[in-house]
PDB file of C-alpha atoms in Angstrom:
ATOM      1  CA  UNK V  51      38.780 -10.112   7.828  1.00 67.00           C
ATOM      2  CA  UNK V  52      36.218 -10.166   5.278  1.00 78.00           C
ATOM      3  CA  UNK V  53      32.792 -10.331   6.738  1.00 93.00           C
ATOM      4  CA  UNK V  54      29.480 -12.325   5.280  1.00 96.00           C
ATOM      5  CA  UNK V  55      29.564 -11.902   1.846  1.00 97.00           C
ATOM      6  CA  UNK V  56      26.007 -12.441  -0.751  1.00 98.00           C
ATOM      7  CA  UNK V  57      25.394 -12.479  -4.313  1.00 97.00           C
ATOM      8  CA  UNK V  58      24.361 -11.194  -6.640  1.00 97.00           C
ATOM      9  CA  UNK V  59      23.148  -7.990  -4.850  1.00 97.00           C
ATOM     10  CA  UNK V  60      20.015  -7.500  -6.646  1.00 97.00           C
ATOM     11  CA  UNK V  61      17.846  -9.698  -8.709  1.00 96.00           C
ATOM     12  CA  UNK V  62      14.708  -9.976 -11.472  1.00 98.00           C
ATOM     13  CA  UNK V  63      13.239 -12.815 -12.443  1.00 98.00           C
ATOM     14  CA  UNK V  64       9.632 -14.260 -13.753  1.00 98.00           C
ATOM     15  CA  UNK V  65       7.315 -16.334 -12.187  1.00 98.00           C
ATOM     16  CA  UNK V  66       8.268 -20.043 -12.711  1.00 98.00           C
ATOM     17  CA  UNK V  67      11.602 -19.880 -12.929  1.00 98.00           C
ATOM     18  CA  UNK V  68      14.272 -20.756 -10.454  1.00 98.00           C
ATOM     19  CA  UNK V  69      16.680 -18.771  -9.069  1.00 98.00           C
ATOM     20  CA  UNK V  70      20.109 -19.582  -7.093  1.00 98.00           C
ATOM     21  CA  UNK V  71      21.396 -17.156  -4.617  1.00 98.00           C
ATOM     22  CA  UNK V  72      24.895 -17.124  -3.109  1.00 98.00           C
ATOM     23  CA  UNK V  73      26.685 -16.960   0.188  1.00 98.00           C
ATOM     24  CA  UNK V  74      30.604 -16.998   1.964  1.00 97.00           C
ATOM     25  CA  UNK V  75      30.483 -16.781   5.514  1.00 96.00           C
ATOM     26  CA  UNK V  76      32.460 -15.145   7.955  1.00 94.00           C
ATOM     27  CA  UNK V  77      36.054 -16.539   8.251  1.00 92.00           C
ATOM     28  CA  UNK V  78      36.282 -19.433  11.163  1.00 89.00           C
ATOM     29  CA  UNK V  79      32.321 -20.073  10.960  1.00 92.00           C
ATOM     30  CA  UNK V  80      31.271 -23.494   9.737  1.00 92.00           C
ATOM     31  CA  UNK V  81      27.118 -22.411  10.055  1.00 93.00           C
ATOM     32  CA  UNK V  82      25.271 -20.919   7.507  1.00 95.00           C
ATOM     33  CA  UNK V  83      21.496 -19.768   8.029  1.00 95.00           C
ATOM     34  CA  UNK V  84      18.875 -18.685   5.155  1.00 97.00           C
ATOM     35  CA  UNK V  85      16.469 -15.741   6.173  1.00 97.00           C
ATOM     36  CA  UNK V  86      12.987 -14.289   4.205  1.00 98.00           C
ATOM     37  CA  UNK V  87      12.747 -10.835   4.612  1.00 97.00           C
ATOM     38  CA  UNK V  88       9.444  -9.417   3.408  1.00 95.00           C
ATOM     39  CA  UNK V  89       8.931  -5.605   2.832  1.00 92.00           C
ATOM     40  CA  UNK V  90       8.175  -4.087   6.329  1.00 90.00           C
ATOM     41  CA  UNK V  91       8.555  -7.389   8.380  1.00 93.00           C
ATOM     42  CA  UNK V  92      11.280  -9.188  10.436  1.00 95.00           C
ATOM     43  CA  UNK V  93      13.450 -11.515   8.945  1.00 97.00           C
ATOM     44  CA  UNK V  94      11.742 -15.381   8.643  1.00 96.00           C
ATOM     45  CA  UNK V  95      14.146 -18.408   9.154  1.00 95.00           C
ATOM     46  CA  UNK V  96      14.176 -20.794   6.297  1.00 97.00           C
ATOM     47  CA  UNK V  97      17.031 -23.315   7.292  1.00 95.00           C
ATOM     48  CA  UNK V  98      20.116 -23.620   8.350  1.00 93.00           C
ATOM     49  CA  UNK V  99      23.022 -25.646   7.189  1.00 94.00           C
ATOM     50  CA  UNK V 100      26.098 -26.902   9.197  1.00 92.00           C
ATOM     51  CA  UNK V 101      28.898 -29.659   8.125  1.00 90.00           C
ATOM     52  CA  UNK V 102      27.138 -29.789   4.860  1.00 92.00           C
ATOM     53  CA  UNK V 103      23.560 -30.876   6.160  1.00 94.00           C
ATOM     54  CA  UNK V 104      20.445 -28.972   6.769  1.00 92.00           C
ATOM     55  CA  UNK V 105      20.540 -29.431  10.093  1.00 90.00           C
ATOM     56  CA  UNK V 106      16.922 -27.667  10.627  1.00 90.00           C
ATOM     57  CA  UNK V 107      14.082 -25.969   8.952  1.00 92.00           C
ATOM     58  CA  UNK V 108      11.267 -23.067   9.024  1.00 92.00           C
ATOM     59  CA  UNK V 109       8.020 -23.168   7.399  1.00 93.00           C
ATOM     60  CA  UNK V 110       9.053 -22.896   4.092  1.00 97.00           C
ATOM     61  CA  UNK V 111       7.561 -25.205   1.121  1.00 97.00           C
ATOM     62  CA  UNK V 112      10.020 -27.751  -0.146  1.00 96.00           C
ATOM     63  CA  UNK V 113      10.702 -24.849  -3.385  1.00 98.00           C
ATOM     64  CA  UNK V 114      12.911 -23.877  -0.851  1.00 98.00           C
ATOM     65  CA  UNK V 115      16.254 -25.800  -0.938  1.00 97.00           C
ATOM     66  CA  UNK V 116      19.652 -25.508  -0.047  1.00 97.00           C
ATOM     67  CA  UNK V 117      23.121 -26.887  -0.057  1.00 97.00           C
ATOM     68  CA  UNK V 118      26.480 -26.251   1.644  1.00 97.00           C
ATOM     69  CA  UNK V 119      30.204 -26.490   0.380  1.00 96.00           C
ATOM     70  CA  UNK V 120      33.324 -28.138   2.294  1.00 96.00           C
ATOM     71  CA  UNK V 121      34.763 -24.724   2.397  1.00 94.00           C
ATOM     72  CA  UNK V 122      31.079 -23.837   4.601  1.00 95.00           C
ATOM     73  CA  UNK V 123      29.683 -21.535   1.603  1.00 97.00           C
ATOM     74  CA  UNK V 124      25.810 -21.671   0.830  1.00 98.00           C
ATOM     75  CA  UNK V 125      23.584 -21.472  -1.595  1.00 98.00           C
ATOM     76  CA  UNK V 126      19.693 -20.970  -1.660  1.00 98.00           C
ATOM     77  CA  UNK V 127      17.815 -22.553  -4.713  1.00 98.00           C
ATOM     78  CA  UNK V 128      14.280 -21.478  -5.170  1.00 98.00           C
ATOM     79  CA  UNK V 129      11.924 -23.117  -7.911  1.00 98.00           C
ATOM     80  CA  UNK V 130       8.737 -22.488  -9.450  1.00 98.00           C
ATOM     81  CA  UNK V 131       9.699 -18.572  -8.339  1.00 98.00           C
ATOM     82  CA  UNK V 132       6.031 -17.111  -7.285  1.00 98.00           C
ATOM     83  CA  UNK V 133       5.095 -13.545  -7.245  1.00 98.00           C
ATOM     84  CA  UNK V 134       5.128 -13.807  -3.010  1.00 97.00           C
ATOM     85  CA  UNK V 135       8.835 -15.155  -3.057  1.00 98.00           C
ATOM     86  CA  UNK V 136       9.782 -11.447  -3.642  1.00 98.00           C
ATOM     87  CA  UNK V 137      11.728 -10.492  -0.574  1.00 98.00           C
ATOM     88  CA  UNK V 138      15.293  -9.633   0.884  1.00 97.00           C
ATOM     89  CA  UNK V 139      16.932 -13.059   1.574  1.00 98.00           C
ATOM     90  CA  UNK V 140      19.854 -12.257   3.994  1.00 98.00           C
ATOM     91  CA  UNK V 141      22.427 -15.076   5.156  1.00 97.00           C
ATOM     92  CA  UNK V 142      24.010 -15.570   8.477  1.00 96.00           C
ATOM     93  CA  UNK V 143      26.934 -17.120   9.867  1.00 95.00           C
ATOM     94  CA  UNK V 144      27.876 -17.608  13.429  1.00 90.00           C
ATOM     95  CA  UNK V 145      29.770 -20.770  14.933  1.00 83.00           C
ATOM     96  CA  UNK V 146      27.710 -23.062  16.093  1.00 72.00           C
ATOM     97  CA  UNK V 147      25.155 -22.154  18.339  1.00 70.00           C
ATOM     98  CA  UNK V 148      26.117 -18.341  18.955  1.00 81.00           C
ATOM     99  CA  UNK V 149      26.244 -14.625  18.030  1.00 90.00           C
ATOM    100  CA  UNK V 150      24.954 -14.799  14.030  1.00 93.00           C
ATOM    101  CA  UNK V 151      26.208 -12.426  11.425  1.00 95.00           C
ATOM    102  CA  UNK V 152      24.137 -11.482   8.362  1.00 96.00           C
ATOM    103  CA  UNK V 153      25.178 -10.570   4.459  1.00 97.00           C
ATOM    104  CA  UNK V 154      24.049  -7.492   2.707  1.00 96.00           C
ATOM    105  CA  UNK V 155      21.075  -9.538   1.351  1.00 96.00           C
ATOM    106  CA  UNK V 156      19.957 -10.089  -2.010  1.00 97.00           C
ATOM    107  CA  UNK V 157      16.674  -8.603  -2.943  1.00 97.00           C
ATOM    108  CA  UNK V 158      14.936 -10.426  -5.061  1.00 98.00           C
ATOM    109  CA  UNK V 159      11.968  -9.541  -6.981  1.00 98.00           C
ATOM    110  CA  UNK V 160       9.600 -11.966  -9.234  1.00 98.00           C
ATOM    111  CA  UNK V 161       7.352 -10.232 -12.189  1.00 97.00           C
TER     112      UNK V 161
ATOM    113  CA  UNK T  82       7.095 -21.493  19.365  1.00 85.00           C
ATOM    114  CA  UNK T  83       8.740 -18.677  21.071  1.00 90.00           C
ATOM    115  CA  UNK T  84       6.982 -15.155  20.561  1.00 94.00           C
ATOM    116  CA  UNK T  85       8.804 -12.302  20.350  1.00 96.00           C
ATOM    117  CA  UNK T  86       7.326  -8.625  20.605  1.00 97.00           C
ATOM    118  CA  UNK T  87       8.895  -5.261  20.408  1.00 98.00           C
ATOM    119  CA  UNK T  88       7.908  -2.235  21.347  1.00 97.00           C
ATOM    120  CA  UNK T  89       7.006   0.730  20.489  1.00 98.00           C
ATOM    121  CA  UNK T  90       6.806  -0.221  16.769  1.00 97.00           C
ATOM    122  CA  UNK T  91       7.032   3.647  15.919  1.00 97.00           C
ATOM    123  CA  UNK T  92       9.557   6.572  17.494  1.00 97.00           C
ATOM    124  CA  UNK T  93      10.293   9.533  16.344  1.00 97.00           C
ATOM    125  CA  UNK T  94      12.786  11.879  18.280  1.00 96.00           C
ATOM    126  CA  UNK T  95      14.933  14.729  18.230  1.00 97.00           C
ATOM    127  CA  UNK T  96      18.206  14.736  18.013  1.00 97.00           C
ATOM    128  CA  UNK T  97      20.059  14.298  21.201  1.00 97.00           C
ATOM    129  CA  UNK T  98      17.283  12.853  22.970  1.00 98.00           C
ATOM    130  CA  UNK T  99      17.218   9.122  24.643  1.00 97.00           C
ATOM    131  CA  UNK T 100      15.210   6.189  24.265  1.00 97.00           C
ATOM    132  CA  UNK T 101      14.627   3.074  25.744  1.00 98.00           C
ATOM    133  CA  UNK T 102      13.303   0.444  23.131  1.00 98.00           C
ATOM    134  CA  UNK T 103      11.550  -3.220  24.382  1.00 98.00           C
ATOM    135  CA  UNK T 104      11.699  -6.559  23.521  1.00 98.00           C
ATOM    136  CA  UNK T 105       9.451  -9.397  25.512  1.00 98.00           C
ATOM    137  CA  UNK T 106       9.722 -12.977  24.620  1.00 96.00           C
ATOM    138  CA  UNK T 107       7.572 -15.856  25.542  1.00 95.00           C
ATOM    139  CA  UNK T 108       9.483 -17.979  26.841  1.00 92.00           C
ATOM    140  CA  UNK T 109      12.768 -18.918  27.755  1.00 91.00           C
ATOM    141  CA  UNK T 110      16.125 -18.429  25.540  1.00 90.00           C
ATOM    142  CA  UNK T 111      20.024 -19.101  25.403  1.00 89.00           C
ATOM    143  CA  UNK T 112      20.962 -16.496  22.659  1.00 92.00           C
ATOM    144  CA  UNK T 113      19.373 -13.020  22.070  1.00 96.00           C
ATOM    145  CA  UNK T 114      20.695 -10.363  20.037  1.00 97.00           C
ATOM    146  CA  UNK T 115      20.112  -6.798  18.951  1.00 98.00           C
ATOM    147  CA  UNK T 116      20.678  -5.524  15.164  1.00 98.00           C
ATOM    148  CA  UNK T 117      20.198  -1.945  13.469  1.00 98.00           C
ATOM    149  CA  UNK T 118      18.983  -2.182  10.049  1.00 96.00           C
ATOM    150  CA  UNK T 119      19.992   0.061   7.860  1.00 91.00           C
ATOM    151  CA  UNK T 120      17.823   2.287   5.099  1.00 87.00           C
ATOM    152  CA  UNK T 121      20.110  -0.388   2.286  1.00 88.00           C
ATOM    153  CA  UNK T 122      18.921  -3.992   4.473  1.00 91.00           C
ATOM    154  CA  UNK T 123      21.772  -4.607   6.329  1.00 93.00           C
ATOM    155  CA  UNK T 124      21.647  -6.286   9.472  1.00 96.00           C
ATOM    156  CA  UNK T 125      24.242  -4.399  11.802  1.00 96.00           C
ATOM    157  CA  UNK T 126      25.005  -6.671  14.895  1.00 96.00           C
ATOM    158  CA  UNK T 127      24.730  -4.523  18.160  1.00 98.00           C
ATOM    159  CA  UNK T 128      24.637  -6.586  21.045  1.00 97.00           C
ATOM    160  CA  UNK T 129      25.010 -10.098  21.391  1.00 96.00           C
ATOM    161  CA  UNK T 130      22.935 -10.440  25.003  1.00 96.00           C
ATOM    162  CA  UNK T 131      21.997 -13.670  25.940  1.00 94.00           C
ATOM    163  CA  UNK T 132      21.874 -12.259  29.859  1.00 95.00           C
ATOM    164  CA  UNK T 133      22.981  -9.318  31.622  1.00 97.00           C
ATOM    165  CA  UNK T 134      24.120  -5.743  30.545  1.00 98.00           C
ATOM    166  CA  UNK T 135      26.500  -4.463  28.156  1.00 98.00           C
ATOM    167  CA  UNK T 136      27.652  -1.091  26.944  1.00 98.00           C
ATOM    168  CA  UNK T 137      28.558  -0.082  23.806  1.00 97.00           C
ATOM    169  CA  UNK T 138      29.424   4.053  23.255  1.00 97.00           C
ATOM    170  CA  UNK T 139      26.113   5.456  23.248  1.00 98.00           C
ATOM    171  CA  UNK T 140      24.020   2.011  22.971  1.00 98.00           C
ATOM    172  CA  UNK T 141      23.417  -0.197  26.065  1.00 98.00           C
ATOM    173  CA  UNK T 142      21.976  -3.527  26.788  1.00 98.00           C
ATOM    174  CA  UNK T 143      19.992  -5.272  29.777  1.00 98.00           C
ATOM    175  CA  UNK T 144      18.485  -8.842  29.248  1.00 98.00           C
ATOM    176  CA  UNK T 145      16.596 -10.175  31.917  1.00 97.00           C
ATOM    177  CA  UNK T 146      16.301 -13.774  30.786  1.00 93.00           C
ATOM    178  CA  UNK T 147      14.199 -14.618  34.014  1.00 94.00           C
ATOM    179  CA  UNK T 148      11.848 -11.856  33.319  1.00 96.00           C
ATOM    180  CA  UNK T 149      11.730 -12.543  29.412  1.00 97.00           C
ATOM    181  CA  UNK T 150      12.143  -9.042  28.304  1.00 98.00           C
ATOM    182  CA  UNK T 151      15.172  -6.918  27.158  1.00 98.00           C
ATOM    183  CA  UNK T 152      16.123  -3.512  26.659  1.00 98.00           C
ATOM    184  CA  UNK T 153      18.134  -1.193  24.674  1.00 98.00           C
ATOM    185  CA  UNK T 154      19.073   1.911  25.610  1.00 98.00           C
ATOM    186  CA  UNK T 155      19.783   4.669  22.866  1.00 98.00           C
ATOM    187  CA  UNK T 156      21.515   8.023  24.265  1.00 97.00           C
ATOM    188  CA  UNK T 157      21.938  11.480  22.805  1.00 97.00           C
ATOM    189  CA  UNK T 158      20.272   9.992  19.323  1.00 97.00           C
ATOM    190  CA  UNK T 159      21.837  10.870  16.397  1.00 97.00           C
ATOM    191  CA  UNK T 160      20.374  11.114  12.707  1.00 95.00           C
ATOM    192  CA  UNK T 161      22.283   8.272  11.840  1.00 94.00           C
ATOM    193  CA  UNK T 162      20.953   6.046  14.678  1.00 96.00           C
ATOM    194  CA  UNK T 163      17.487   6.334  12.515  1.00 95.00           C
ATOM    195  CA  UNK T 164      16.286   2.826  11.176  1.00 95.00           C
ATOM    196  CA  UNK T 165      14.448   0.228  12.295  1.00 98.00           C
ATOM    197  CA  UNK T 166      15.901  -2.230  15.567  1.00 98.00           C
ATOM    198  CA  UNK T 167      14.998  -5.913  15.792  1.00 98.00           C
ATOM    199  CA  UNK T 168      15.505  -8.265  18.567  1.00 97.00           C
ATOM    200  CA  UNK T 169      16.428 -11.753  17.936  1.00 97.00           C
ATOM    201  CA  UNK T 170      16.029 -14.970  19.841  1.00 95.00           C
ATOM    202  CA  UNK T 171      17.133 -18.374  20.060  1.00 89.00           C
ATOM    203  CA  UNK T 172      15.674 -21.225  22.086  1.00 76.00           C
ATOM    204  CA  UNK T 173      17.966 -24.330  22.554  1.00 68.00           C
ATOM    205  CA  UNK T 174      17.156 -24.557  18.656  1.00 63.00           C
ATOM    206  CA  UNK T 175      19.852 -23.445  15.974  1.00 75.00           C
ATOM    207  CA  UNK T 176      16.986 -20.512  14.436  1.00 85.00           C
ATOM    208  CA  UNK T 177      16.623 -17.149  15.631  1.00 91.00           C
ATOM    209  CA  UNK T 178      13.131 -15.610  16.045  1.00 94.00           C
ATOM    210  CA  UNK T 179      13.100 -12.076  15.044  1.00 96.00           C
ATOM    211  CA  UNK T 180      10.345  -9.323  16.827  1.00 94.00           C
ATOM    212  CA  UNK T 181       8.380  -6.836  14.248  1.00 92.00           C
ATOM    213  CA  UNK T 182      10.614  -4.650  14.638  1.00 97.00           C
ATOM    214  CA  UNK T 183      11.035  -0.602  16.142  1.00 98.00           C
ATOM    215  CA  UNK T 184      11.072   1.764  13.360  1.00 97.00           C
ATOM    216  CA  UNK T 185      13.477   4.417  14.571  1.00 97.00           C
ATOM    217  CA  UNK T 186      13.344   8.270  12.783  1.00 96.00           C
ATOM    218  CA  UNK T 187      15.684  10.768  14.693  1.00 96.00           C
ATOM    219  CA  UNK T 188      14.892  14.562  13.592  1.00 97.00           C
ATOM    220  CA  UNK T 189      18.088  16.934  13.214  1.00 95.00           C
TER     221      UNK T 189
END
């Protein structure tokens, strides 16, 4: 049973572009959840997706967007990429409403 | 919101030693877990803990939902138990609120 799966692993971009980042959940969940991870600090939530909504949100700016497949994938779209935005960004997936598993991450860094 | 605080931010012990590490929240919660984060980023689920004690090997858990704290319980440490430990709540919302953190160094 593959677990949560992210990608790509590692990432550069420049400031103002946009970047899409990639995720497969654990098989049997249906609920996908977006985390900011900045150097030395806990993981932030950023929103979390479930029968293809976003079904709730953290303080992030609207830059932050997201979408969700029929077969309960996720991506994370970020635009206008600022120099702050550079982070881990780890996934989760749990069934609704319980025990969450996260991805490997993707670090991301913006030059 | 909920606040969530660990402690002690810092540890360093030997080998073989034990350690108890904290987590108070503010208020009160229906899901609360424990991860190990590894030197690479990844979140490694421990303890799913919503209420009550589990045991896991060396690791334990105690949540005390009506006291708003939990505790995990590290025995004999090993140098591959070093990392940092965060404890993660939910509150009848679908997020989880993660502590700072308990940065973790065991010495061979």
């Amino acid at each position: 049973d593959a677990g949560v799966t992210q990608s790509p692993t590692h990432l550069i971009k420049t400031r103002g572009q946009q970047v899409t980042l990639r995720c497969s959940p654990k098989s049997g969940h249906d609920t996908v959840s977006w985390y900011q991870q900045a150097l030395g600090q806990g993981p932030q939530f950023i929103f979390q997706y479930y029968e293809e909504e976003e079904r709730q949100r953290g303080n992030f700016p609207d830059r932050f967007s997201g979408h969700q497949f029929p077969n309960y994938s996720s991506e994370l779209n970020v635009n206008a990429l600022l120099l702050g935005d550079s982070a881990l960004y780890l996934c989760a997936s749990s069934p609704l409403g319980y025990e969450q598993y996260f991805g490997p991450g993707t670090r991301l860094t913006v030059t | 919101g909920i606040q969530v605080e660990q402690s002690p931010p810092d540890l360093i012990l030997q080998e073989g030693a034990n350690s108890t590490l904290r987590c108070n929240f503010s208020d009160s919660v229906n899901n609360l877990q424990w991860f190990h984060q590894n030197p690479w980023g990844q979140l490694i689920n421990l303890f799913y803990i919503p209420s009550g004690t589990k045991q896991n090997g060396r690791l334990s858990a105690t949540t005390v939902a009506t006291e708003r704290y939990s505790l995990l319980y590290i025995s004999s440490s090993q140098t591959t138990d070093s990392g940092v430990y965060f404890c993660a709540v939910g509150a009848g919302t679908y997020k989880y609120i993660f502590g700072t953190g308990t940065r973790l160094k065991v010495l061979a």
